[in-house]
Amino acid sequence: MKSPLQLPSWLAPMVPDRAQILRPLRVVGRSIRSVWRGIGKAWAGLPFMAQIKKAMPAFARTTTFKLTILYSAMIAAFSGALLVYLYYSTVYYIRAESENRITVEFEQLANAYYTGGMERLSQSVFERMTLSGSQFFYYLEDSSGRKIAGHFPRLPAEPPAVGMKTVYFDFELPQADGTSTLRPAAGRIVRLRDNGGALMVAFDTAQQTVIVGRIRNAVYVAVPIALILSLAGGLLISRGAANRADELAKTTEAVMGGELGRRMPVRGSGDEFDRLAQRLNAMLDQIQKLVESSRHTGDAIAHDLRSPLTRLRNRLELALSQPLSEDAANETLGTTLQEVDRVLDTFNAILRLARLDAGSEGTLTRMDLSELAEQLAELFDPACEEANLGFKSQIARNLVILGDKDLIGQALANLLDNAVKYTPEGGSISFTANRTPEGMIDLTVIDSGPGIPEDKRDKVTQRFHRLDSARTLPGSGLGLALVESVAELHRGQLILGTANGPTDRPGLKATLRLPRA
Amino acid sequence: MTLMETSMVEDESTTSLKVLVIEDDNEMASFIEKVLTDAGHSVERASDGASGLAKARSSEFDALVVDRMLPEKDGLTLLQEFRAAGGTTPALFLSALGDVQNKVQGLRAGAEDYLAKPFAPAELAARVEALGRRQVPAEAPVTVLKTGDLEMNLLTRKVTRAGKKIDLQPREFRLLEYLMRHAGQVVTRTMLLEKVWDYNFDPQTNVIDVHISRLRAKIDKEFGEPLLQTVRGAGYRLQSQG
């Protein structure tokens, strides 16, 4: 006979062993993982996926939803497996218990049979049938199939030709009130050796069935509850992460909607979401700067190019409306052309500034600043002389920077050009280049002109800003803005100050300060 | 600069060049054609890269004027293919993309010169002529440049006019050398800035004019016939009235 720990053969199909329970669990875990991966992969590859995605409710596409489903599937699988295991092991325990008792019963009956044959056996059966409190039912028949003793009118099934077989059947249990109820029973029929008769021992499984039924009901109730709880849990767990992502998405939408001042929330926890938010915020700062500058540029273009273009239009219209002598026509065309050239110059300057701002202008290479400064001094010297201005320059040797020769040249030319333009006749201009104690290089242009009042100094580097005193002179109002942009590109700065001249002509001291290579 | 003045740029001593203009914008192409024919050159046109390349290969031109943005085959590719196939015709790129990087790209692709739109007609004419001139094969390396009675010895770096020695600053020497090498041609301020000073920016102040007037004071002032002329609205020309 088998030990109770080993499964009897007749219970084997009913009760899986532990390994059998664990294997499907592992398989389920693996399947969930691979299905999840597969879904992710198949998702994009499916035909009409785009349409399906569109048709899916928005929430079903969120990470929250996916994570929730994943979590709850895992929790549900785990708790489901637990309940199934519980159910089977309980059933197994009950069955094994009954099985043990039937086995003991059979052992005793077998003893009777082996010691006293059929006679002794039938006696034993009779005795046991009359014993009160016995949970067992018996049935004994001889080799011809006649009933010798038993609770039932006949066997519920054909006895086996040899050995034993398990049977499940319902029997009628007479009640006190004369009616009878159907009761489930389970038993074993044994073909008696050397005799050909058959013996059945069965027991009422109603109680077991009730217990098992209760457990089953518990499982039916518990699984949905577990599922709901796991959904809720999954939602809570995943919402934390997804909320942060949503916050970022919402802020992004707000920014795209034109609220350029909005920034990603930083919780100060220092987690990856915080780090991401900080980087995004730095990017937004940069974008805001660019957008504001381009907005400003746009406004300025509208403002500054509209007037000359309007003048042009009017002049041309006027020229068209009346017959002109050839001289007058040429005169008109000449001034028109000059006007157009000015507009184009302004336009180019705006474009160059915009490209500088966007970082798409200028390539920094090692260059000899001394040489460039010397050349510019030499280039401007005659022009100053022509304008009756004193010009002196002092350029230190071997000043090397990482820079863009053309941009630095343009910036210095703008400073020198301003000096030539605004310094009245008889004045003087000096141009110096030297190292500073802080390890920078200062390129300074000093003139003896009207200078720029202190309260206006940060204004003049704004695009198109022109001081009232300068409005009559040619220029686009972009010169100093470009110098400042070039300085920024080279990680330097433009410093405007006074040359400390007499009150009526303090003069301007403009310094382009650049880091040494 | 009116069109009437453009024709003033024309000069009988300039050789007439055969120029191929590859430009898809019809109005622009007509304008370029007019500028160049007014300057005495003959012009053929192609309106896309493929036909432009075929034309450039099939016949003998003295200069190519190529727009950078073309349908089917952009100017850069066209020129690279032309050069790869052994085409040596000097080329000038025209482009609305005027920043330095674009220029460098264009020159690397095999162009001799680069002009950003919008450009002055005189600038275009002057540059195309400078291009066409390069086609004239240099025989023995030149050691002496002569324009009228003005002589420049490139070895001894001595300049004389009618036998009289003229002292020049190094930059003035270079400026005069460039003018003499392009004698009879109009040379624009931008060309001088690029070739003599190697600048790709605009100094705004009339610095070039001042340098020219100083040079003029040295080479023309004491002599009867002025060689260094200002061409209004275009630039300068060094010319002996032959």
PDB file of N, CA, C and O in Angstrom, chain A residues 135-170:
ATOM      1  N   GLN A 135     -18.911   5.840   8.612  1.00  0.00           N
ATOM      2  CA  GLN A 135     -19.175   6.689   7.441  1.00  0.00           C
ATOM      3  C   GLN A 135     -19.161   5.864   6.164  1.00  0.00           C
ATOM      4  O   GLN A 135     -19.365   6.393   5.085  1.00  0.00           O
ATOM      5  N   PHE A 136     -18.856   4.579   6.314  1.00  0.00           N
ATOM      6  CA  PHE A 136     -18.666   3.782   5.119  1.00  0.00           C
ATOM      7  C   PHE A 136     -19.911   3.030   4.701  1.00  0.00           C
ATOM      8  O   PHE A 136     -20.738   2.677   5.523  1.00  0.00           O
ATOM      9  N   PHE A 137     -20.006   2.818   3.411  1.00  0.00           N
ATOM     10  CA  PHE A 137     -21.037   1.941   2.860  1.00  0.00           C
ATOM     11  C   PHE A 137     -20.332   0.742   2.261  1.00  0.00           C
ATOM     12  O   PHE A 137     -19.219   0.874   1.748  1.00  0.00           O
ATOM     13  N   TYR A 138     -21.029  -0.416   2.312  1.00  0.00           N
ATOM     14  CA  TYR A 138     -20.395  -1.634   1.809  1.00  0.00           C
ATOM     15  C   TYR A 138     -21.308  -2.302   0.812  1.00  0.00           C
ATOM     16  O   TYR A 138     -22.525  -2.109   0.830  1.00  0.00           O
ATOM     17  N   TYR A 139     -20.703  -3.147   0.018  1.00  0.00           N
ATOM     18  CA  TYR A 139     -21.484  -4.002  -0.870  1.00  0.00           C
ATOM     19  C   TYR A 139     -20.618  -5.203  -1.216  1.00  0.00           C
ATOM     20  O   TYR A 139     -19.484  -5.039  -1.633  1.00  0.00           O
ATOM     21  N   LEU A 140     -21.179  -6.378  -1.065  1.00  0.00           N
ATOM     22  CA  LEU A 140     -20.413  -7.589  -1.343  1.00  0.00           C
ATOM     23  C   LEU A 140     -21.258  -8.456  -2.238  1.00  0.00           C
ATOM     24  O   LEU A 140     -22.448  -8.648  -1.964  1.00  0.00           O
ATOM     25  N   GLU A 141     -20.639  -8.984  -3.300  1.00  0.00           N
ATOM     26  CA  GLU A 141     -21.392  -9.937  -4.133  1.00  0.00           C
ATOM     27  C   GLU A 141     -20.514 -11.154  -4.422  1.00  0.00           C
ATOM     28  O   GLU A 141     -19.284 -11.086  -4.324  1.00  0.00           O
ATOM     29  N   ASP A 142     -21.199 -12.252  -4.781  1.00  0.00           N
ATOM     30  CA  ASP A 142     -20.401 -13.462  -5.066  1.00  0.00           C
ATOM     31  C   ASP A 142     -19.992 -13.460  -6.532  1.00  0.00           C
ATOM     32  O   ASP A 142     -20.289 -12.520  -7.276  1.00  0.00           O
ATOM     33  N   SER A 143     -19.360 -14.589  -6.928  1.00  0.00           N
ATOM     34  CA  SER A 143     -18.789 -14.625  -8.273  1.00  0.00           C
ATOM     35  C   SER A 143     -19.858 -14.547  -9.341  1.00  0.00           C
ATOM     36  O   SER A 143     -19.633 -14.083 -10.457  1.00  0.00           O
ATOM     37  N   SER A 144     -21.073 -14.955  -8.995  1.00  0.00           N
ATOM     38  CA  SER A 144     -22.118 -14.909 -10.019  1.00  0.00           C
ATOM     39  C   SER A 144     -22.785 -13.547 -10.063  1.00  0.00           C
ATOM     40  O   SER A 144     -23.712 -13.310 -10.820  1.00  0.00           O
ATOM     41  N   GLY A 145     -22.327 -12.645  -9.152  1.00  0.00           N
ATOM     42  CA  GLY A 145     -22.863 -11.281  -9.201  1.00  0.00           C
ATOM     43  C   GLY A 145     -24.067 -11.113  -8.281  1.00  0.00           C
ATOM     44  O   GLY A 145     -24.731 -10.091  -8.289  1.00  0.00           O
ATOM     45  N   ARG A 146     -24.304 -12.105  -7.439  1.00  0.00           N
ATOM     46  CA  ARG A 146     -25.420 -11.954  -6.512  1.00  0.00           C
ATOM     47  C   ARG A 146     -24.972 -11.166  -5.296  1.00  0.00           C
ATOM     48  O   ARG A 146     -23.849 -11.338  -4.829  1.00  0.00           O
ATOM     49  N   LYS A 147     -25.867 -10.347  -4.803  1.00  0.00           N
ATOM     50  CA  LYS A 147     -25.527  -9.529  -3.646  1.00  0.00           C
ATOM     51  C   LYS A 147     -25.501 -10.410  -2.404  1.00  0.00           C
ATOM     52  O   LYS A 147     -26.424 -11.216  -2.182  1.00  0.00           O
ATOM     53  N   ILE A 148     -24.472 -10.285  -1.629  1.00  0.00           N
ATOM     54  CA  ILE A 148     -24.396 -11.030  -0.368  1.00  0.00           C
ATOM     55  C   ILE A 148     -24.791 -10.105   0.769  1.00  0.00           C
ATOM     56  O   ILE A 148     -25.609 -10.444   1.609  1.00  0.00           O
ATOM     57  N   ALA A 149     -24.176  -8.951   0.735  1.00  0.00           N
ATOM     58  CA  ALA A 149     -24.525  -7.951   1.752  1.00  0.00           C
ATOM     59  C   ALA A 149     -24.247  -6.570   1.178  1.00  0.00           C
ATOM     60  O   ALA A 149     -23.497  -6.441   0.222  1.00  0.00           O
ATOM     61  N   GLY A 150     -24.850  -5.546   1.765  1.00  0.00           N
ATOM     62  CA  GLY A 150     -24.512  -4.210   1.275  1.00  0.00           C
ATOM     63  C   GLY A 150     -25.622  -3.212   1.481  1.00  0.00           C
ATOM     64  O   GLY A 150     -26.758  -3.581   1.728  1.00  0.00           O
ATOM     65  N   HIS A 151     -25.243  -1.966   1.405  1.00  0.00           N
ATOM     66  CA  HIS A 151     -26.196  -0.879   1.596  1.00  0.00           C
ATOM     67  C   HIS A 151     -27.040  -0.629   0.358  1.00  0.00           C
ATOM     68  O   HIS A 151     -28.088  -0.019   0.444  1.00  0.00           O
ATOM     69  N   PHE A 152     -26.520  -1.044  -0.791  1.00  0.00           N
ATOM     70  CA  PHE A 152     -27.180  -0.679  -2.041  1.00  0.00           C
ATOM     71  C   PHE A 152     -27.804  -1.888  -2.682  1.00  0.00           C
ATOM     72  O   PHE A 152     -27.386  -3.019  -2.410  1.00  0.00           O
ATOM     73  N   PRO A 153     -28.796  -1.649  -3.542  1.00  0.00           N
ATOM     74  CA  PRO A 153     -29.417  -2.776  -4.218  1.00  0.00           C
ATOM     75  C   PRO A 153     -28.434  -3.476  -5.160  1.00  0.00           C
ATOM     76  O   PRO A 153     -28.518  -4.677  -5.377  1.00  0.00           O
ATOM     77  N   ARG A 154     -27.508  -2.740  -5.748  1.00  0.00           N
ATOM     78  CA  ARG A 154     -26.521  -3.388  -6.617  1.00  0.00           C
ATOM     79  C   ARG A 154     -25.274  -2.505  -6.666  1.00  0.00           C
ATOM     80  O   ARG A 154     -25.269  -1.381  -6.133  1.00  0.00           O
ATOM     81  N   LEU A 155     -24.288  -3.010  -7.362  1.00  0.00           N
ATOM     82  CA  LEU A 155     -23.062  -2.216  -7.513  1.00  0.00           C
ATOM     83  C   LEU A 155     -23.331  -1.036  -8.456  1.00  0.00           C
ATOM     84  O   LEU A 155     -24.050  -1.191  -9.448  1.00  0.00           O
ATOM     85  N   PRO A 156     -22.785   0.102  -8.169  1.00  0.00           N
ATOM     86  CA  PRO A 156     -23.013   1.244  -9.058  1.00  0.00           C
ATOM     87  C   PRO A 156     -22.277   1.094 -10.390  1.00  0.00           C
ATOM     88  O   PRO A 156     -22.578   1.809 -11.343  1.00  0.00           O
ATOM     89  N   ALA A 157     -21.329   0.179 -10.464  1.00  0.00           N
ATOM     90  CA  ALA A 157     -20.626  -0.027 -11.734  1.00  0.00           C
ATOM     91  C   ALA A 157     -20.131  -1.458 -11.814  1.00  0.00           C
ATOM     92  O   ALA A 157     -20.076  -2.147 -10.809  1.00  0.00           O
ATOM     93  N   GLU A 158     -19.810  -1.880 -13.023  1.00  0.00           N
ATOM     94  CA  GLU A 158     -19.254  -3.216 -13.217  1.00  0.00           C
ATOM     95  C   GLU A 158     -17.959  -3.338 -12.446  1.00  0.00           C
ATOM     96  O   GLU A 158     -17.095  -2.464 -12.551  1.00  0.00           O
ATOM     97  N   PRO A 159     -17.787  -4.416 -11.674  1.00  0.00           N
ATOM     98  CA  PRO A 159     -16.493  -4.581 -11.016  1.00  0.00           C
ATOM     99  C   PRO A 159     -15.415  -4.869 -12.066  1.00  0.00           C
ATOM    100  O   PRO A 159     -15.734  -5.379 -13.145  1.00  0.00           O
ATOM    101  N   PRO A 160     -14.188  -4.580 -11.741  1.00  0.00           N
ATOM    102  CA  PRO A 160     -13.122  -4.835 -12.715  1.00  0.00           C
ATOM    103  C   PRO A 160     -12.865  -6.336 -12.845  1.00  0.00           C
ATOM    104  O   PRO A 160     -13.197  -7.101 -11.925  1.00  0.00           O
ATOM    105  N   ALA A 161     -12.313  -6.748 -13.983  1.00  0.00           N
ATOM    106  CA  ALA A 161     -12.034  -8.175 -14.192  1.00  0.00           C
ATOM    107  C   ALA A 161     -11.007  -8.659 -13.175  1.00  0.00           C
ATOM    108  O   ALA A 161     -11.088  -9.761 -12.676  1.00  0.00           O
ATOM    109  N   VAL A 162     -10.068  -7.760 -12.892  1.00  0.00           N
ATOM    110  CA  VAL A 162      -9.034  -8.128 -11.925  1.00  0.00           C
ATOM    111  C   VAL A 162      -8.590  -6.847 -11.226  1.00  0.00           C
ATOM    112  O   VAL A 162      -8.724  -5.756 -11.774  1.00  0.00           O
ATOM    113  N   GLY A 163      -8.125  -6.943  -9.961  1.00  0.00           N
ATOM    114  CA  GLY A 163      -7.651  -5.759  -9.256  1.00  0.00           C
ATOM    115  C   GLY A 163      -8.799  -4.899  -8.762  1.00  0.00           C
ATOM    116  O   GLY A 163      -9.841  -5.418  -8.401  1.00  0.00           O
ATOM    117  N   MET A 164      -8.594  -3.593  -8.791  1.00  0.00           N
ATOM    118  CA  MET A 164      -9.655  -2.739  -8.256  1.00  0.00           C
ATOM    119  C   MET A 164      -9.932  -1.550  -9.164  1.00  0.00           C
ATOM    120  O   MET A 164      -9.153  -1.237 -10.066  1.00  0.00           O
ATOM    121  N   LYS A 165     -11.055  -0.889  -8.900  1.00  0.00           N
ATOM    122  CA  LYS A 165     -11.340   0.312  -9.670  1.00  0.00           C
ATOM    123  C   LYS A 165     -12.094   1.304  -8.790  1.00  0.00           C
ATOM    124  O   LYS A 165     -12.783   0.907  -7.841  1.00  0.00           O
ATOM    125  N   THR A 166     -11.928   2.557  -9.085  1.00  0.00           N
ATOM    126  CA  THR A 166     -12.557   3.618  -8.289  1.00  0.00           C
ATOM    127  C   THR A 166     -13.863   4.009  -8.952  1.00  0.00           C
ATOM    128  O   THR A 166     -13.949   4.077 -10.179  1.00  0.00           O
ATOM    129  N   VAL A 167     -14.871   4.245  -8.138  1.00  0.00           N
ATOM    130  CA  VAL A 167     -16.149   4.678  -8.708  1.00  0.00           C
ATOM    131  C   VAL A 167     -16.680   5.893  -7.956  1.00  0.00           C
ATOM    132  O   VAL A 167     -16.407   6.063  -6.772  1.00  0.00           O
ATOM    133  N   TYR A 168     -17.363   6.702  -8.702  1.00  0.00           N
ATOM    134  CA  TYR A 168     -18.087   7.838  -8.094  1.00  0.00           C
ATOM    135  C   TYR A 168     -19.540   7.655  -8.472  1.00  0.00           C
ATOM    136  O   TYR A 168     -19.828   7.398  -9.649  1.00  0.00           O
ATOM    137  N   PHE A 169     -20.408   7.778  -7.531  1.00  0.00           N
ATOM    138  CA  PHE A 169     -21.824   7.582  -7.873  1.00  0.00           C
ATOM    139  C   PHE A 169     -22.700   8.338  -6.892  1.00  0.00           C
ATOM    140  O   PHE A 169     -22.241   8.819  -5.847  1.00  0.00           O
ATOM    141  N   ASP A 170     -23.950   8.483  -7.243  1.00  0.00           N
ATOM    142  CA  ASP A 170     -24.923   9.095  -6.319  1.00  0.00           C
ATOM    143  C   ASP A 170     -25.829   7.987  -5.790  1.00  0.00           C
ATOM    144  O   ASP A 170     -26.167   7.049  -6.513  1.00  0.00           O
TER     145      ASP A 170
END
